[in-house]
PDB file of C-alpha atoms in Angstrom:
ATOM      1  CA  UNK A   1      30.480-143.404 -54.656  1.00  0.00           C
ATOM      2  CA  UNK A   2      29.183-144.139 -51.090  1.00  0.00           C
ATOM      3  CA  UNK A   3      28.725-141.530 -48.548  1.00  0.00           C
ATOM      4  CA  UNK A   4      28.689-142.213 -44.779  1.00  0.00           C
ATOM      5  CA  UNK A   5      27.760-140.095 -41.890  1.00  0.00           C
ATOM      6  CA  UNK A   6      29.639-139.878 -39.156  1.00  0.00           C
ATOM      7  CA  UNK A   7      27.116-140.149 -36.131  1.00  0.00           C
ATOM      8  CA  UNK A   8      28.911-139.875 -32.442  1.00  0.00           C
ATOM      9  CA  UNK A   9      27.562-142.717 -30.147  1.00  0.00           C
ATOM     10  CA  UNK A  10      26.106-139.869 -27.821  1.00  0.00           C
ATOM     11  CA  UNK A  11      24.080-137.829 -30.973  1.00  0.00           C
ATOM     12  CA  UNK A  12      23.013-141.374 -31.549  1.00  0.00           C
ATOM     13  CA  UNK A  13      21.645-141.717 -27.873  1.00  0.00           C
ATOM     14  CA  UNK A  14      20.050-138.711 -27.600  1.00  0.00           C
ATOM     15  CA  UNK A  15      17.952-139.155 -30.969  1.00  0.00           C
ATOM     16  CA  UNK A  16      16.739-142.451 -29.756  1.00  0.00           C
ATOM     17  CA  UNK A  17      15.351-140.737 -26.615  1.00  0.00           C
ATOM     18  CA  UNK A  18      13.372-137.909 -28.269  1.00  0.00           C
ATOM     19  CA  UNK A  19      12.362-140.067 -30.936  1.00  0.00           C
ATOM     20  CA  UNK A  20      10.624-142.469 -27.692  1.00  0.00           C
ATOM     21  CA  UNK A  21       9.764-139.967 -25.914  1.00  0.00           C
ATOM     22  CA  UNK A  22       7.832-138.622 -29.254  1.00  0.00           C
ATOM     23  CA  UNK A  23       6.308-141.461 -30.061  1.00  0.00           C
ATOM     24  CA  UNK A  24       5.008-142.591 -26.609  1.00  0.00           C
ATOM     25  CA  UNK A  25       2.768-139.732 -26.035  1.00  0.00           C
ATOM     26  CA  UNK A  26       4.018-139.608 -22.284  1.00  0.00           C
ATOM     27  CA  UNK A  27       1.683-137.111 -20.553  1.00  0.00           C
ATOM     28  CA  UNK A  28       0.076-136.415 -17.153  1.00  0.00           C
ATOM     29  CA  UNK A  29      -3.219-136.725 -15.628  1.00  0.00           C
ATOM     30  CA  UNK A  30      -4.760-134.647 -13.615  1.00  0.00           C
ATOM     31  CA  UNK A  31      -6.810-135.730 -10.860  1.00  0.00           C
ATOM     32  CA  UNK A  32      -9.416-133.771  -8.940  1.00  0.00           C
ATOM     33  CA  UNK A  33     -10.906-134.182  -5.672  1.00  0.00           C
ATOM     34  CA  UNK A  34     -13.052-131.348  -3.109  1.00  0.00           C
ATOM     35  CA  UNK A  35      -9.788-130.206  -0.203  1.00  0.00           C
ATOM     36  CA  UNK A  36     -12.579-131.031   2.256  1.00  0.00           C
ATOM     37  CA  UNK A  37     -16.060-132.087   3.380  1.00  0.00           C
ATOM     38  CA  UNK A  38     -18.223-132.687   6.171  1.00  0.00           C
ATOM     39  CA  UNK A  39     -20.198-135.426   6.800  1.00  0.00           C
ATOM     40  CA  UNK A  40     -22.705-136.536   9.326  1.00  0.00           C
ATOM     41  CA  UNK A  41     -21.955-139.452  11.555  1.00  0.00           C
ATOM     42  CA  UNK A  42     -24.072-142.747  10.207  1.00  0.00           C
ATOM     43  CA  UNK A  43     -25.002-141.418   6.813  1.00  0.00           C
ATOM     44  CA  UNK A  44     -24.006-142.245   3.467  1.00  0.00           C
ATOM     45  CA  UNK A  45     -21.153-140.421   1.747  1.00  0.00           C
ATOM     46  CA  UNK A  46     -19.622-140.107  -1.570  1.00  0.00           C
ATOM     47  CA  UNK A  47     -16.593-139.113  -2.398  1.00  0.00           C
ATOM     48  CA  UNK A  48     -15.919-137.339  -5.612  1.00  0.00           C
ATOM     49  CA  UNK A  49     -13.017-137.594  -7.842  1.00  0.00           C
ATOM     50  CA  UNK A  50     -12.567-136.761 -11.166  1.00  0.00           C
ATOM     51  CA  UNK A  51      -9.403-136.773 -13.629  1.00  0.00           C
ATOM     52  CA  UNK A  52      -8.212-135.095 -17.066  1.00  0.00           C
ATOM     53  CA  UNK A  53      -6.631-137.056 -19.320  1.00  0.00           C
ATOM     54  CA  UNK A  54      -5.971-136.397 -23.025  1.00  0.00           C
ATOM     55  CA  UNK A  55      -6.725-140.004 -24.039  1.00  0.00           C
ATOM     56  CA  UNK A  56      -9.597-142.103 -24.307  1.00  0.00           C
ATOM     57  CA  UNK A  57     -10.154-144.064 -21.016  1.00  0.00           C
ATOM     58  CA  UNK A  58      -8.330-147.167 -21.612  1.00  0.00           C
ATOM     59  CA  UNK A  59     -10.101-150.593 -20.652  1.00  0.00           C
ATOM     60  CA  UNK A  60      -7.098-151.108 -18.043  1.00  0.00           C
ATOM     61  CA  UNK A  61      -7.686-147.907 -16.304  1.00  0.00           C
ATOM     62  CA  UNK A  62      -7.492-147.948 -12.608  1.00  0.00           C
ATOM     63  CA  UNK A  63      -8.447-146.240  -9.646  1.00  0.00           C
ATOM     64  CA  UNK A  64      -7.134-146.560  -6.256  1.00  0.00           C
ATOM     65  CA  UNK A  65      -8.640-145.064  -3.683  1.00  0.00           C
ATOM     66  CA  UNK A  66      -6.836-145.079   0.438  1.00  0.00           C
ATOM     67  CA  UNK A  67      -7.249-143.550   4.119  1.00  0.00           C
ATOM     68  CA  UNK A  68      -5.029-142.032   6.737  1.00  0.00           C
ATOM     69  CA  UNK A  69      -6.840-141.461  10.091  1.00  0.00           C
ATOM     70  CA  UNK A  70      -6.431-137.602  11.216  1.00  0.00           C
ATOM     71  CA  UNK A  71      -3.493-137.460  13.179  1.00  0.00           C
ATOM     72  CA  UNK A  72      -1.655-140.654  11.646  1.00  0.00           C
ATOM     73  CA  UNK A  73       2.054-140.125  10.655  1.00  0.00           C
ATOM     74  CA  UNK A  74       1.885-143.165   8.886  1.00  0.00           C
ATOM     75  CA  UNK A  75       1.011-144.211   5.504  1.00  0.00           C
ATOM     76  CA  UNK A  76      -2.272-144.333   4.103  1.00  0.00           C
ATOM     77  CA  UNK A  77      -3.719-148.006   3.694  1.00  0.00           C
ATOM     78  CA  UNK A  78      -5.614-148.491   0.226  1.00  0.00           C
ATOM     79  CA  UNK A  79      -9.752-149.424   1.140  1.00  0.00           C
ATOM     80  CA  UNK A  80     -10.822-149.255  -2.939  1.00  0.00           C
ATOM     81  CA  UNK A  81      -9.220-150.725  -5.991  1.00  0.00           C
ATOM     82  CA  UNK A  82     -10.921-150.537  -9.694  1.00  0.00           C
ATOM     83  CA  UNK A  83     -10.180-152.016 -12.717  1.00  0.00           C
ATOM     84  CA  UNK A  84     -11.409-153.175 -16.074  1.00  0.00           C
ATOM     85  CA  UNK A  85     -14.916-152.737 -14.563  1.00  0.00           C
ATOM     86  CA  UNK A  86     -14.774-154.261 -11.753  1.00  0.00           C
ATOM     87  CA  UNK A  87     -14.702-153.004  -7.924  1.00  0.00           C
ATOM     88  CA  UNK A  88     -12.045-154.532  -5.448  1.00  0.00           C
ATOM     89  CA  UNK A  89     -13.369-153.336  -2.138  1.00  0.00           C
ATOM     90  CA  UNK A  90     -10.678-153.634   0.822  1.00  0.00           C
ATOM     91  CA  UNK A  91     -10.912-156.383   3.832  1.00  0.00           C
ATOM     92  CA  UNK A  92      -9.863-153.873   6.166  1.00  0.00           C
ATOM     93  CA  UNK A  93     -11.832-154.290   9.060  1.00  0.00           C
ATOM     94  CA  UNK A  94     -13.072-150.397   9.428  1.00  0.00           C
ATOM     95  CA  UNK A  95     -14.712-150.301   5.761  1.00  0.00           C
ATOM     96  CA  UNK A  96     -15.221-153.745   5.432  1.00  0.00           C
ATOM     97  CA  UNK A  97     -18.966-153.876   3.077  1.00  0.00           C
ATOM     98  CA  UNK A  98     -19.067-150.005   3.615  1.00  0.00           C
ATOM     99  CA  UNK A  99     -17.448-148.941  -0.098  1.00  0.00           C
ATOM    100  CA  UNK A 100     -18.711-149.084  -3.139  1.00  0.00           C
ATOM    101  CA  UNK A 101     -18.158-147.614  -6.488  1.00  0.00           C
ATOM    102  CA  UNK A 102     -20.001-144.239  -7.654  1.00  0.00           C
ATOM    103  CA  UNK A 103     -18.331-143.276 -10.523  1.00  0.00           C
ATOM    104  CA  UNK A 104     -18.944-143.519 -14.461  1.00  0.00           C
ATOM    105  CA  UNK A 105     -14.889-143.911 -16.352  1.00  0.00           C
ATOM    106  CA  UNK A 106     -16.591-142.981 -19.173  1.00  0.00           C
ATOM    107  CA  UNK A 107     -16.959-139.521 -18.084  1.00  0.00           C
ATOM    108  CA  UNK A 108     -13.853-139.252 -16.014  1.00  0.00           C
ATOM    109  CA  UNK A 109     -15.256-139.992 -12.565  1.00  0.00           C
ATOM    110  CA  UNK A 110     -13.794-141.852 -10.101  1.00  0.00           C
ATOM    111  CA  UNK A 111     -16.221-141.647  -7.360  1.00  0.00           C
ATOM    112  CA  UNK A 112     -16.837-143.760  -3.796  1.00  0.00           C
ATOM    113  CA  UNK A 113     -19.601-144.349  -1.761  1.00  0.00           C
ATOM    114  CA  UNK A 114     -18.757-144.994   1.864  1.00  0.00           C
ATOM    115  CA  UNK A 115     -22.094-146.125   3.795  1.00  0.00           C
ATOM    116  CA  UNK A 116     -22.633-145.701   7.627  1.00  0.00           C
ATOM    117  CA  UNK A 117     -19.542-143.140   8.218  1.00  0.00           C
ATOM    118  CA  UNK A 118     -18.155-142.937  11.501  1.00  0.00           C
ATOM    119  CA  UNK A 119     -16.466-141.314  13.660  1.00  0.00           C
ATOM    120  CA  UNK A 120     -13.168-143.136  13.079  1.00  0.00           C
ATOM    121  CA  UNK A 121     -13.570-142.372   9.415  1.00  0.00           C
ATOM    122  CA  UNK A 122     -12.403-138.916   9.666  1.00  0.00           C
ATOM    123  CA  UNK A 123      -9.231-138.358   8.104  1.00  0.00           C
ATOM    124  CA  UNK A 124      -7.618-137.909   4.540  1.00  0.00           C
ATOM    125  CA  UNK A 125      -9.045-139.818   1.367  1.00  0.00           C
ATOM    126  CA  UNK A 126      -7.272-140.282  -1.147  1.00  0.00           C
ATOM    127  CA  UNK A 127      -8.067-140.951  -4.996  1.00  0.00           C
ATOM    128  CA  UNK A 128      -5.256-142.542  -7.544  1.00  0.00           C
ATOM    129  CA  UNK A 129      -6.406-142.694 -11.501  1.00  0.00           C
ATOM    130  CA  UNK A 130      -4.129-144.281 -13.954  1.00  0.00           C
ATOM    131  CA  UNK A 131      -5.610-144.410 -17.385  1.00  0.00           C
ATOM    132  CA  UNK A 132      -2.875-145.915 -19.572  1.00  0.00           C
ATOM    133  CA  UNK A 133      -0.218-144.669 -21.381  1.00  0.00           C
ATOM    134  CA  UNK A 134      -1.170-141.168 -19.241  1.00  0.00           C
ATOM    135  CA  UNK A 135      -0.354-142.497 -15.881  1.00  0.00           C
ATOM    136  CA  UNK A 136       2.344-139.566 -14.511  1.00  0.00           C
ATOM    137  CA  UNK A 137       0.259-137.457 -12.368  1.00  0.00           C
ATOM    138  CA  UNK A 138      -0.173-136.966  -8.582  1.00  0.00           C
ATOM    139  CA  UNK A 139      -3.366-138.791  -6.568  1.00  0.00           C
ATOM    140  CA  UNK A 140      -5.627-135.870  -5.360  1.00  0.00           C
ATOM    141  CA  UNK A 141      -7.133-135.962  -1.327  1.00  0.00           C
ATOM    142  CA  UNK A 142     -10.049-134.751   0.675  1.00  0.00           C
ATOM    143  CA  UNK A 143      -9.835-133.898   4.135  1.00  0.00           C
ATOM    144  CA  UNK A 144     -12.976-135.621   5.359  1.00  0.00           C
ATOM    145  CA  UNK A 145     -14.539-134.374   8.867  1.00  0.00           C
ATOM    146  CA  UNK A 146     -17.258-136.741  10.223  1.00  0.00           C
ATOM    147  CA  UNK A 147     -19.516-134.739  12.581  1.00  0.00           C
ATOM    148  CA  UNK A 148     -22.083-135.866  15.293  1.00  0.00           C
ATOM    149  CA  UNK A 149     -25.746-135.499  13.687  1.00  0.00           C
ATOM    150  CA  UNK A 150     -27.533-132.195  14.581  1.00  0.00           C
ATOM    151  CA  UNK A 151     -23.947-130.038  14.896  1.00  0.00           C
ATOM    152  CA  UNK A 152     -23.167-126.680  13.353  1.00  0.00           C
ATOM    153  CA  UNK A 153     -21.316-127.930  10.179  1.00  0.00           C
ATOM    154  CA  UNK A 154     -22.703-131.358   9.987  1.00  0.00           C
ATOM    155  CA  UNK A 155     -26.315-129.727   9.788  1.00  0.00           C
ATOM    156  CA  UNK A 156     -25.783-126.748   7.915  1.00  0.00           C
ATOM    157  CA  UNK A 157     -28.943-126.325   6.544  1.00  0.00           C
ATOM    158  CA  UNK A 158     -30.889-126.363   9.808  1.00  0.00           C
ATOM    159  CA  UNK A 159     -28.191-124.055  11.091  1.00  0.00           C
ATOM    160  CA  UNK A 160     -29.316-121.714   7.381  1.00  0.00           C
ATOM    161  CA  UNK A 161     -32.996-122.529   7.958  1.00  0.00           C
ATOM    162  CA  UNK A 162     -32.645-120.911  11.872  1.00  0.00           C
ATOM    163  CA  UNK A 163     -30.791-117.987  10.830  1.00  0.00           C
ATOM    164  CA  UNK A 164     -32.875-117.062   8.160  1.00  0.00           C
ATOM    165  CA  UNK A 165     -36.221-117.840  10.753  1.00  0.00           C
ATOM    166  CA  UNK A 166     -34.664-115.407  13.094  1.00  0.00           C
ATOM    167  CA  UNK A 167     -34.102-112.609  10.877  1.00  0.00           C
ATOM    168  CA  UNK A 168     -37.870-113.164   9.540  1.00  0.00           C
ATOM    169  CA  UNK A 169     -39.380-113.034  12.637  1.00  0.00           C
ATOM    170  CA  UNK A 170     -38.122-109.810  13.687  1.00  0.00           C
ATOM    171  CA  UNK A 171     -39.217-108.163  10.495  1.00  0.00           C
ATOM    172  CA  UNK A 172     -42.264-106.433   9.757  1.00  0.00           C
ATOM    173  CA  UNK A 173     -44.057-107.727   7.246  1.00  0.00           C
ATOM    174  CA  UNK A 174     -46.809-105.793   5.373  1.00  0.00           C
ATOM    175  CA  UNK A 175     -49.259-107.162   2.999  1.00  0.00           C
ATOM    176  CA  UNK A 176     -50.950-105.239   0.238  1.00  0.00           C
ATOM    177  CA  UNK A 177     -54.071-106.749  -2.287  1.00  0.00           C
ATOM    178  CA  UNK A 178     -53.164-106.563  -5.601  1.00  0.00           C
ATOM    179  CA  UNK A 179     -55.704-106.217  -8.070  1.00  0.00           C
ATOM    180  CA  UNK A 180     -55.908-106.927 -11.735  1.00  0.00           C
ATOM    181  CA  UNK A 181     -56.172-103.907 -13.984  1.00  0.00           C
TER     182      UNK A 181
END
């Protein structure tokens, strides 16, 4: 006696997705950068990213990172590439020998150095991690502000330092001896 099931072509469809999508582990990374910083014109900066990802960091994971100038409607312009180890810094004239890699894959982060910022560096920075089969997920961007030397918010701790040596000076300080009993 032989018995057959009778499997419509689209039952048969759909069970061949699930069963791939199933199998392939599909799944999302997360990536993480600061919304913004501040950075003083002609110093070294480095720009943190980090990313979640359930699996182990694959030896073809990759990072891209790219810049938009503030006030650009156009499309960002990739300055960083890395993969399997090694760093692919961009040609582009305006970080040309100014980025290099900071981070450690190994603990999920996916760091840049950019040396002697400038002025024209302010704008949006953006940070791309694919870390395969997990490489659904959105790129994550800081709003980078690069601010003359000696300003409000690209000084803040002599701005902290002066507040907190005004209030001091207009207290009254007392001093007491203490002695050991």
């Amino acid at each position: 006696m032989e018995i057959r099931l009778r499997i419509s072509t689209h039952s048969y469809a759909s069970l061949c997705v699930s069963v791939v999508f199933i199998f392939a582990g599909v799944c999302a990374i997360d990536v993480f950068t600061p919304a913004e910083a501040f950075v003083e014109n002609g110093t070294t900066a480095t720009l943190s990213c980090s990313f979640a990802s359930p699996e182990m960091v694959s030896s073809s994971a990759s990072v891209w990172w790219s810049f938009l100038p503030e006030g650009d409607p156009g499309r960002p312009t990739a300055i960083f590439y890395y993969f399997a180890g090694k760093s692919f810094p961009s040609s582009l004239p305006q970080f040309k020998s100014r980025v290099e890699w900071a981070g450690d894959m190994n603990k999920k982060d996916a760091s840049i150095r950019v040396i002697q910022m400038q002025l024209a560096d302010t704008g949006t920075f953006s940070c791309d991690v694919k870390n395969p089969p997990d490489i659904t997920g959105a790129m994550a961007s800081t709003k980078v502000r690069v601010v003359m030397k000696g300003s409000a918010a690209g000084d803040l701790q002599s701005c902290v330092e002066a507040l907190a040596a005004r209030l001091i000076s207009g207290m009254k300080w007392i001093w007491t001896r203490v002695t050991e009993a």
